[in-house]
Structures are given as structure tokens and as C-alpha cells.
XYZ file of C-alpha atoms in Angstrom:
417
model
C -45.153 -16.074 -26.041
C -41.789 -16.465 -24.941
C -40.746 -18.611 -21.717
C -39.707 -15.501 -18.835
C -35.955 -16.556 -18.136
C -36.794 -15.075 -14.486
C -39.008 -18.654 -14.303
C -35.340 -19.950 -14.544
C -33.667 -18.406 -11.345
C -33.036 -21.128 -9.347
C -33.168 -19.970 -5.244
C -30.240 -18.911 -3.476
C -30.433 -21.656 -0.836
C -31.087 -24.212 -3.432
C -27.665 -23.054 -4.935
C -25.767 -22.454 -1.421
C -27.226 -26.060 -0.287
C -26.018 -27.615 -3.247
C -23.107 -30.558 -2.515
C -20.631 -29.155 -4.327
C -20.233 -26.218 -2.984
C -19.954 -27.910 0.964
C -16.735 -26.996 2.477
C -17.184 -23.136 0.815
C -17.281 -20.339 2.823
C -21.509 -19.558 3.195
C -21.002 -16.196 3.244
C -18.849 -15.501 0.448
C -20.668 -18.371 -1.563
C -23.687 -16.220 -1.426
C -21.680 -13.326 -2.481
C -20.977 -15.268 -5.665
C -24.142 -16.836 -5.914
C -26.096 -13.744 -6.193
C -24.101 -12.609 -8.796
C -23.853 -15.059 -10.954
C -28.409 -15.022 -10.288
C -28.286 -12.011 -11.538
C -26.661 -13.068 -15.078
C -29.689 -15.779 -15.020
C -32.063 -12.983 -14.814
C -29.859 -11.086 -17.874
C -29.880 -14.365 -20.055
C -26.353 -14.291 -19.843
C -26.118 -17.858 -17.745
C -28.381 -20.791 -17.752
C -29.842 -21.409 -14.174
C -28.696 -25.113 -14.388
C -25.351 -23.917 -14.486
C -25.325 -21.622 -11.546
C -23.302 -23.742 -9.316
C -20.817 -24.793 -10.946
C -20.352 -21.003 -11.640
C -20.238 -20.432 -7.800
C -17.981 -23.269 -7.493
C -15.387 -21.723 -10.288
C -15.422 -18.110 -8.630
C -13.221 -20.011 -6.067
C -11.052 -22.156 -7.596
C -8.181 -19.987 -9.033
C -7.552 -16.569 -10.000
C -9.104 -15.260 -12.949
C -7.641 -16.036 -16.213
C -6.545 -12.950 -17.856
C -5.290 -12.614 -21.651
C -2.599 -9.960 -21.999
C -3.669 -7.532 -25.377
C -2.298 -4.725 -23.963
C 0.873 -4.512 -25.842
C 2.901 -4.266 -22.700
C 4.849 -7.463 -22.129
C 5.576 -7.332 -18.479
C 2.439 -4.838 -17.065
C 2.557 -4.664 -13.506
C -0.926 -4.452 -12.832
C -1.392 -8.509 -14.882
C 1.206 -9.823 -12.642
C 4.729 -8.883 -14.877
C 6.353 -12.181 -16.473
C 3.667 -15.061 -17.683
C 5.604 -18.382 -16.872
C 7.053 -20.998 -18.768
C 5.383 -24.192 -19.161
C 8.404 -25.246 -17.759
C 8.056 -23.261 -14.170
C 4.682 -24.582 -14.621
C 5.321 -28.039 -14.279
C 7.728 -27.210 -11.785
C 5.258 -25.404 -8.995
C 3.213 -27.899 -9.841
C 5.716 -30.800 -8.707
C 6.966 -29.086 -6.093
C 2.901 -28.385 -4.558
C 3.633 -32.222 -2.629
C 6.596 -32.854 -0.178
C 9.723 -31.818 -1.934
C 13.396 -31.781 -1.087
C 13.549 -28.384 -0.497
C 16.116 -28.817 2.474
C 16.729 -32.315 2.167
C 19.618 -34.322 0.420
C 18.110 -36.858 -0.851
C 21.656 -39.245 -0.470
C 22.210 -38.421 2.602
C 19.111 -37.740 4.213
C 20.529 -34.669 5.982
C 19.671 -31.537 5.935
C 20.782 -29.107 2.868
C 21.084 -25.956 1.832
C 17.593 -24.564 1.202
C 16.755 -23.704 -2.749
C 19.992 -25.166 -3.801
C 19.244 -26.043 -6.839
C 17.788 -22.775 -7.303
C 21.004 -20.909 -6.508
C 22.798 -23.580 -8.189
C 21.132 -22.786 -11.710
C 21.525 -18.589 -10.723
C 25.188 -19.100 -10.272
C 25.655 -21.138 -13.526
C 24.023 -18.120 -15.092
C 25.912 -15.267 -13.703
C 29.092 -16.776 -13.062
C 30.795 -13.146 -12.310
C 29.065 -13.354 -9.201
C 31.019 -15.200 -6.306
C 28.081 -15.874 -4.343
C 24.246 -15.468 -5.317
C 20.527 -15.523 -2.555
C 17.242 -15.629 -3.574
C 14.587 -13.915 -1.272
C 10.996 -12.372 -2.041
C 11.362 -9.549 -4.453
C 14.249 -7.019 -5.382
C 12.482 -4.213 -2.724
C 13.763 -7.315 -0.529
C 17.339 -7.572 -1.944
C 18.009 -3.735 -1.155
C 16.336 -3.649 1.835
C 18.058 -6.699 3.369
C 21.439 -5.342 1.772
C 21.055 -1.493 3.821
C 20.021 -3.773 6.725
C 23.561 -5.989 6.547
C 25.537 -3.733 5.621
C 24.468 0.067 6.346
C 22.054 -0.230 9.373
C 22.630 3.051 11.907
C 25.294 4.058 9.468
C 24.632 6.126 6.323
C 24.495 4.980 2.251
C 25.793 7.343 -0.128
C 23.330 8.015 -3.183
C 23.075 10.312 -6.048
C 20.036 12.637 -5.715
C 19.259 11.640 -9.776
C 18.613 7.545 -8.895
C 16.151 8.332 -5.602
C 13.644 7.038 -7.764
C 9.509 6.217 -6.866
C 8.134 3.662 -8.429
C 4.515 2.986 -8.815
C 1.892 3.066 -6.185
C 3.805 6.077 -4.618
C 6.540 3.412 -3.843
C 9.871 5.808 -3.199
C 13.115 4.200 -2.972
C 14.187 7.017 -0.436
C 11.316 5.891 2.239
C 12.335 2.031 2.072
C 16.507 3.015 2.585
C 15.348 4.687 5.576
C 13.077 2.456 7.296
C 15.738 -0.258 7.670
C 17.736 2.409 9.809
C 20.080 3.386 7.354
C 20.457 7.262 6.842
C 21.188 8.732 4.098
C 23.920 10.575 2.414
C 22.574 12.573 -0.915
C 25.143 13.907 -3.658
C 25.242 15.756 -6.414
C 21.941 17.340 -8.140
C 18.974 15.660 -9.970
C 20.297 16.139 -12.710
C 24.229 15.632 -12.887
C 26.574 14.146 -10.484
C 30.097 13.724 -10.401
C 32.598 10.987 -8.795
C 33.910 13.701 -6.628
C 30.841 13.897 -4.990
C 30.869 10.496 -3.794
C 34.267 11.005 -3.143
C 34.146 13.999 -0.975
C 30.842 11.705 1.118
C 32.512 8.735 1.940
C 33.857 8.137 5.474
C 33.950 6.281 8.857
C 30.198 6.187 8.607
C 29.259 5.011 5.280
C 27.954 1.655 4.508
C 28.035 1.186 1.345
C 27.437 3.623 -2.288
C 24.352 2.856 -4.020
C 23.979 2.968 -7.681
C 19.978 2.789 -9.014
C 19.274 2.270 -12.335
C 16.420 4.502 -12.862
C 14.241 2.426 -15.151
C 11.020 3.791 -15.186
C 12.349 7.207 -16.819
C 15.525 8.642 -18.497
C 16.605 12.179 -18.931
C 18.060 13.554 -21.828
C 20.303 16.816 -21.927
C 22.583 18.415 -19.606
C 23.015 15.341 -17.512
C 26.179 12.975 -15.659
C 26.136 10.005 -13.944
C 28.920 7.995 -12.907
C 29.539 4.812 -14.439
C 30.054 1.909 -12.051
C 33.912 1.015 -12.938
C 34.653 4.457 -11.393
C 32.654 4.203 -8.208
C 34.211 0.680 -8.055
C 37.674 2.148 -7.253
C 36.607 3.995 -4.292
C 36.860 3.061 -0.531
C 33.467 2.143 0.149
C 31.725 -1.351 -0.723
C 29.398 -0.430 -4.175
C 25.788 -2.156 -4.365
C 23.707 -1.319 -7.493
C 20.531 -2.205 -8.092
C 19.730 -3.188 -12.040
C 15.966 -3.657 -11.374
C 14.885 -5.323 -14.093
C 16.454 -8.598 -13.317
C 18.608 -8.856 -16.954
C 21.049 -11.491 -16.179
C 23.904 -10.498 -19.456
C 23.824 -7.804 -22.060
C 20.838 -8.362 -24.620
C 21.123 -6.754 -28.209
C 17.252 -6.101 -27.871
C 17.882 -3.919 -24.876
C 21.195 -2.190 -25.098
C 20.972 0.203 -22.724
C 19.147 -1.909 -19.937
C 22.255 -2.819 -17.417
C 22.746 -6.562 -16.500
C 24.432 -8.016 -14.038
C 27.294 -9.978 -15.466
C 28.663 -7.170 -16.564
C 27.865 -4.386 -13.871
C 29.909 -7.459 -11.812
C 32.859 -7.410 -14.232
C 32.928 -3.294 -14.190
C 33.661 -3.845 -10.179
C 30.246 -3.893 -8.235
C 30.432 -5.543 -5.037
C 26.419 -6.299 -4.389
C 23.895 -6.598 -7.639
C 20.361 -6.560 -6.677
C 17.494 -7.429 -9.129
C 13.854 -8.858 -10.041
C 13.032 -12.046 -11.126
C 9.937 -11.482 -12.566
C 10.467 -8.813 -14.766
C 13.247 -9.625 -17.896
C 14.416 -12.801 -16.414
C 10.768 -14.251 -17.236
C 10.394 -15.956 -13.628
C 8.278 -15.993 -10.614
C 8.017 -12.993 -8.349
C 11.988 -12.820 -6.645
C 14.896 -10.921 -5.585
C 17.885 -11.319 -6.329
C 21.419 -10.614 -4.393
C 24.470 -11.874 -6.109
C 28.072 -10.806 -5.975
C 30.972 -10.970 -3.290
C 31.198 -13.723 -1.408
C 31.323 -12.385 1.941
C 29.135 -10.645 1.605
C 26.395 -12.446 0.274
C 27.198 -14.977 2.749
C 26.500 -12.538 5.461
C 23.709 -11.232 4.083
C 22.137 -14.623 3.840
C 22.979 -15.583 7.810
C 21.045 -11.982 8.751
C 18.306 -12.713 11.099
C 15.848 -10.996 8.342
C 16.929 -12.904 6.219
C 14.805 -15.672 7.388
C 11.589 -13.206 6.980
C 12.550 -12.471 3.235
C 13.286 -15.671 1.851
C 11.434 -17.522 -0.678
C 9.049 -20.457 -0.863
C 9.498 -23.910 -2.319
C 7.242 -22.824 -5.280
C 9.348 -19.859 -6.077
C 12.840 -22.170 -5.746
C 11.323 -24.779 -8.076
C 9.840 -21.774 -10.764
C 12.845 -19.942 -10.458
C 15.373 -23.030 -11.051
C 12.951 -23.996 -14.110
C 12.960 -20.657 -15.696
C 16.831 -20.497 -15.794
C 17.417 -23.900 -17.144
C 14.441 -24.073 -19.123
C 13.666 -22.707 -22.697
C 12.929 -19.360 -24.108
C 10.506 -18.013 -21.640
C 7.256 -16.447 -22.743
C 8.734 -12.769 -21.943
C 11.330 -13.632 -24.315
C 9.589 -14.719 -27.076
C 6.874 -11.423 -26.678
C 9.833 -9.538 -26.865
C 10.889 -10.858 -30.567
C 7.705 -11.725 -31.326
C 7.642 -11.071 -35.341
C 5.435 -7.989 -36.472
C 4.740 -9.880 -39.493
C 3.255 -13.056 -37.950
C 1.504 -10.464 -35.703
C -0.226 -8.887 -38.630
C -1.297 -12.213 -40.117
C -2.707 -13.283 -36.407
C -4.833 -9.748 -36.439
C -6.192 -10.444 -39.834
C -7.167 -13.928 -39.195
C -8.608 -12.158 -36.100
C -10.274 -9.014 -38.224
C -11.545 -11.638 -40.615
C -13.846 -13.091 -37.412
C -14.922 -10.246 -35.364
C -14.574 -6.699 -37.720
C -12.620 -3.986 -36.599
C -9.716 -2.054 -38.162
C -6.461 -3.228 -38.770
C -3.908 -0.402 -37.130
C -0.022 -0.416 -36.719
C 1.013 0.436 -33.189
C 3.792 -0.124 -30.875
C 4.383 -2.318 -27.779
C 6.287 -1.311 -24.624
C 8.911 -3.662 -22.386
C 6.634 -2.408 -19.114
C 7.655 -3.585 -15.425
C 9.492 -0.384 -14.955
C 11.817 -1.681 -17.893
C 13.538 -0.091 -20.782
C 11.190 2.579 -21.296
C 12.718 4.191 -24.585
C 12.386 1.023 -26.130
C 9.620 0.722 -28.892
C 8.417 -2.443 -30.211
C 6.498 -2.340 -33.792
C 3.221 -3.938 -33.735
C 0.186 -4.255 -34.537
C -3.370 -4.471 -33.344
C -7.026 -4.782 -33.852
C -8.994 -1.203 -33.357
C -12.669 -1.729 -31.916
C -15.194 0.609 -30.481
C -13.764 1.205 -26.901
C -17.108 0.113 -25.691
C -16.089 -3.122 -25.610
C -13.403 -2.586 -23.350
C -14.866 -3.225 -20.074
C -17.488 -6.607 -21.170
C -14.055 -8.101 -22.184
C -12.058 -7.434 -19.491
C -15.227 -8.912 -17.862
C -15.477 -11.998 -19.952
C -14.367 -15.482 -19.221
C -11.117 -15.332 -19.921
C -11.107 -11.574 -19.175
C -9.478 -10.195 -22.270
C -7.786 -6.547 -21.522
C -6.765 -4.831 -24.118
C -6.248 -0.761 -24.003
C -8.010 2.129 -24.707
C -6.598 4.578 -27.071
C -8.132 7.390 -28.867
C -11.341 6.158 -28.044
C -10.504 2.843 -29.436
C -10.078 -0.668 -27.942
C -6.619 -1.645 -29.344
C -5.771 -5.573 -29.466
C -2.206 -6.739 -29.593
C -1.574 -10.365 -29.439
C 2.284 -9.728 -28.490
C 1.560 -11.052 -25.463
C -1.521 -14.044 -26.420
C -0.889 -17.188 -26.819
C -1.152 -17.756 -30.223
C -3.479 -21.263 -29.312
C -5.602 -18.789 -27.421
C -6.480 -16.479 -30.790
C -10.257 -18.462 -31.146
C -10.577 -17.570 -27.671
C -10.348 -13.957 -28.109
C -12.628 -13.804 -31.318
C -14.875 -15.745 -28.980
C -14.745 -13.484 -26.642
C -15.580 -10.231 -28.750
C -18.141 -11.922 -30.663
C -19.653 -12.532 -27.298
C -19.546 -8.809 -26.132
C -20.441 -6.992 -29.562
């Protein structure tokens, strides 16, 4: 007669009193313990492993293998950091020379290595600065250049991004007033010129990176806007620093600055492939004025971000760069090997850039189709394997999964099947 698995379930207070859980918040530990004890009752975990399972719940964020086919998945943290960036974060976790010149022993400019790396990557920028995200870069520009004044912007560029975040609300919160010009689908140079006056803080051009318009549409190029009598700020969004043949319609900082923009704002955790950060590049006087603005202190980045950002620019190709260029034949070979282990159907599919960038770009890819019922159990596995459900099928695309993790994906599928 089989032993009753409930006899292997330790008492909750026994788990909580284990020395390995000393120092953890008891209420949170009790919550985790109850969940892990339920796994023991279901036969998914050995009773002797409960304490270690509870301790692991405190150790770190849940590891996720991104098998969605979305390279910059916002809900999964956007860009995966390079090994160089991860090593830099570990090195910077202790004391570091973030604001100290070790040669002189005197205070130095904060994050000078990261800033030097950015300046070297975009020599077209006279000045550069880093903030904690792309929205922060735009907020600082609006506050420093247009508080109590007007920002001239096309109606067709007043975008909304994820979670109901609307650009007009952000800009108005800085104390600036919006001077909307043109229409939803067409804006001309004359529209901008007519709106410029003594109250103008700057002209803002926003790249609508998460949608596109076709048909009877028109927008004014940066080069033409640069000829107007007002500073020009361009938000390129996704953080591409130089032109990329794979993304021909995606604006890049170098080209926009050469076209005459005074300031460019962008994100660091999208196409750049780095940590969350806001990039501010352009005229030296404007960048320095914004760097010295009181609000800049509240928006500055920490030592870990600075270290990861410098390593991203100075290190080898990022996981984002590699995922965007993953070879379809290689993906098919990996998917075929996975199918031999777990079953399912091999299907041709399309991957996307994600992260609000390059919405028209489709990346030819290959996926393993499994029953949709496996989606939840794979998301809750350790590590979590996240795919996408289409037409009642779970599709697993290995484009963003390191090849070394293919065996882990297979093991998770076999456990959940």
C-alpha cells in the first residue's frame, strides 16, 4: 500500500523555525511556506526540500526564459543584459569610484566612464547625460526649457504607450503648455512656423515608435524643423545610436543630430540593449544646463546602472543584437531537437522587435507548437518558460532563449506535460 504523501508534510512552525530562514520577514516566510507545503501535498516537492524552497523565494527575482518571440518584451523587463554588463553590476555592488578620481583622491563627475562611453558612441553629440529612464530625459528637458512656456508639437505625435501612459500628460505635469499644431494625419512646416513666438520653449518631435500611419499622411523632417527659430528636441524612443540596416525606418541619434536637432532623448533598455536609462544628447550648453537643473538630482541613475551602461557600450554584441539577427536555420535546428524530446509541431512563425520599437519589422522565425493548456504550468515552472498563445496553441520561439538553456526548456515541458 502506497504511503500517504501527507505524512511527509512538515509542520509550518517547524519550517519557520529552521535557522536557514532566520532574518527573513516571518509573515512573508509563512506565506511562502504555506504555498510550498501545498506543493508537498500534491507530490510536487519533497518535504525535506521545503525550507530551501522557501529560502529561494527570497533570494532573487523569478528567472524567466523568454520564448515569446518578442525581443524587447516590456512585461519581461525589455533588454536582457550582456554578460559584460552583469559582471560590471557585480563589480559595482560594493564600493566603487562612481564619483571619485582615484588618481587625485578628489571628487569627480558622477558616472564619467559611462558618459565617456556614450560620447564615444555618438560623437555627433556635443554633450551627453544619463537619467533613470527615457521619460525622465523628456521630463527634464520640458522642465528646464519650457516650464511656464509652450512646447510646439504635432497632434499626430501625442502618443499613448503602455499602461495608459500618455505623452501630453507627462509634458503638462512639468508646468509647460502644449501648443498643438497640424492634424492627426498631416502636419506641415507652416503649421510649426505659425505657432512659434515669444512663449515658445522648444519644438518637440516624437517618433511614434509603437504604431505607424499610412495613406494620406505627412510629417515634417527634422532637417526642416531645425531651420525654425526655436530649439528642437527629438524623442527617438528606442535608443538606436547609429543607423541599422535591419531597422531602416527606425530613427537613430547620430543621424537626428546631424540633421540639426538640438537635443535627442531616448531609452537605454530597448534597442541599445542596456539597463533602464534615459539618454540626453545634443548641444553642450543645453545638456549642461539640464544637468545642473535641481530636478536632475532626483532623476539621476545609480552606480549599478552606470556600470552596466558603460559595459554595454564597451563590451561585445548584446543579447538584443543577437536575438534580432538570429539565424532561422539555426532556430529550426534547435526547435527540431526540442521536438524530438517533447513532441509537438514545428511551425514557421514571425517574431517582433517589441518594446514600442519598429512596429512594421517582422523577423522570420520558427516555433514549437504545443497544447495551450501547458502555458500556465510552464509560466509557473522553475525557471519560468513564457511563450505566446495563438489559435489555442502555445508557441515557443527560442530566438531569445540562450542555446545553453534548451535542455532546461525541454525538462520544463516534460515536467508539465
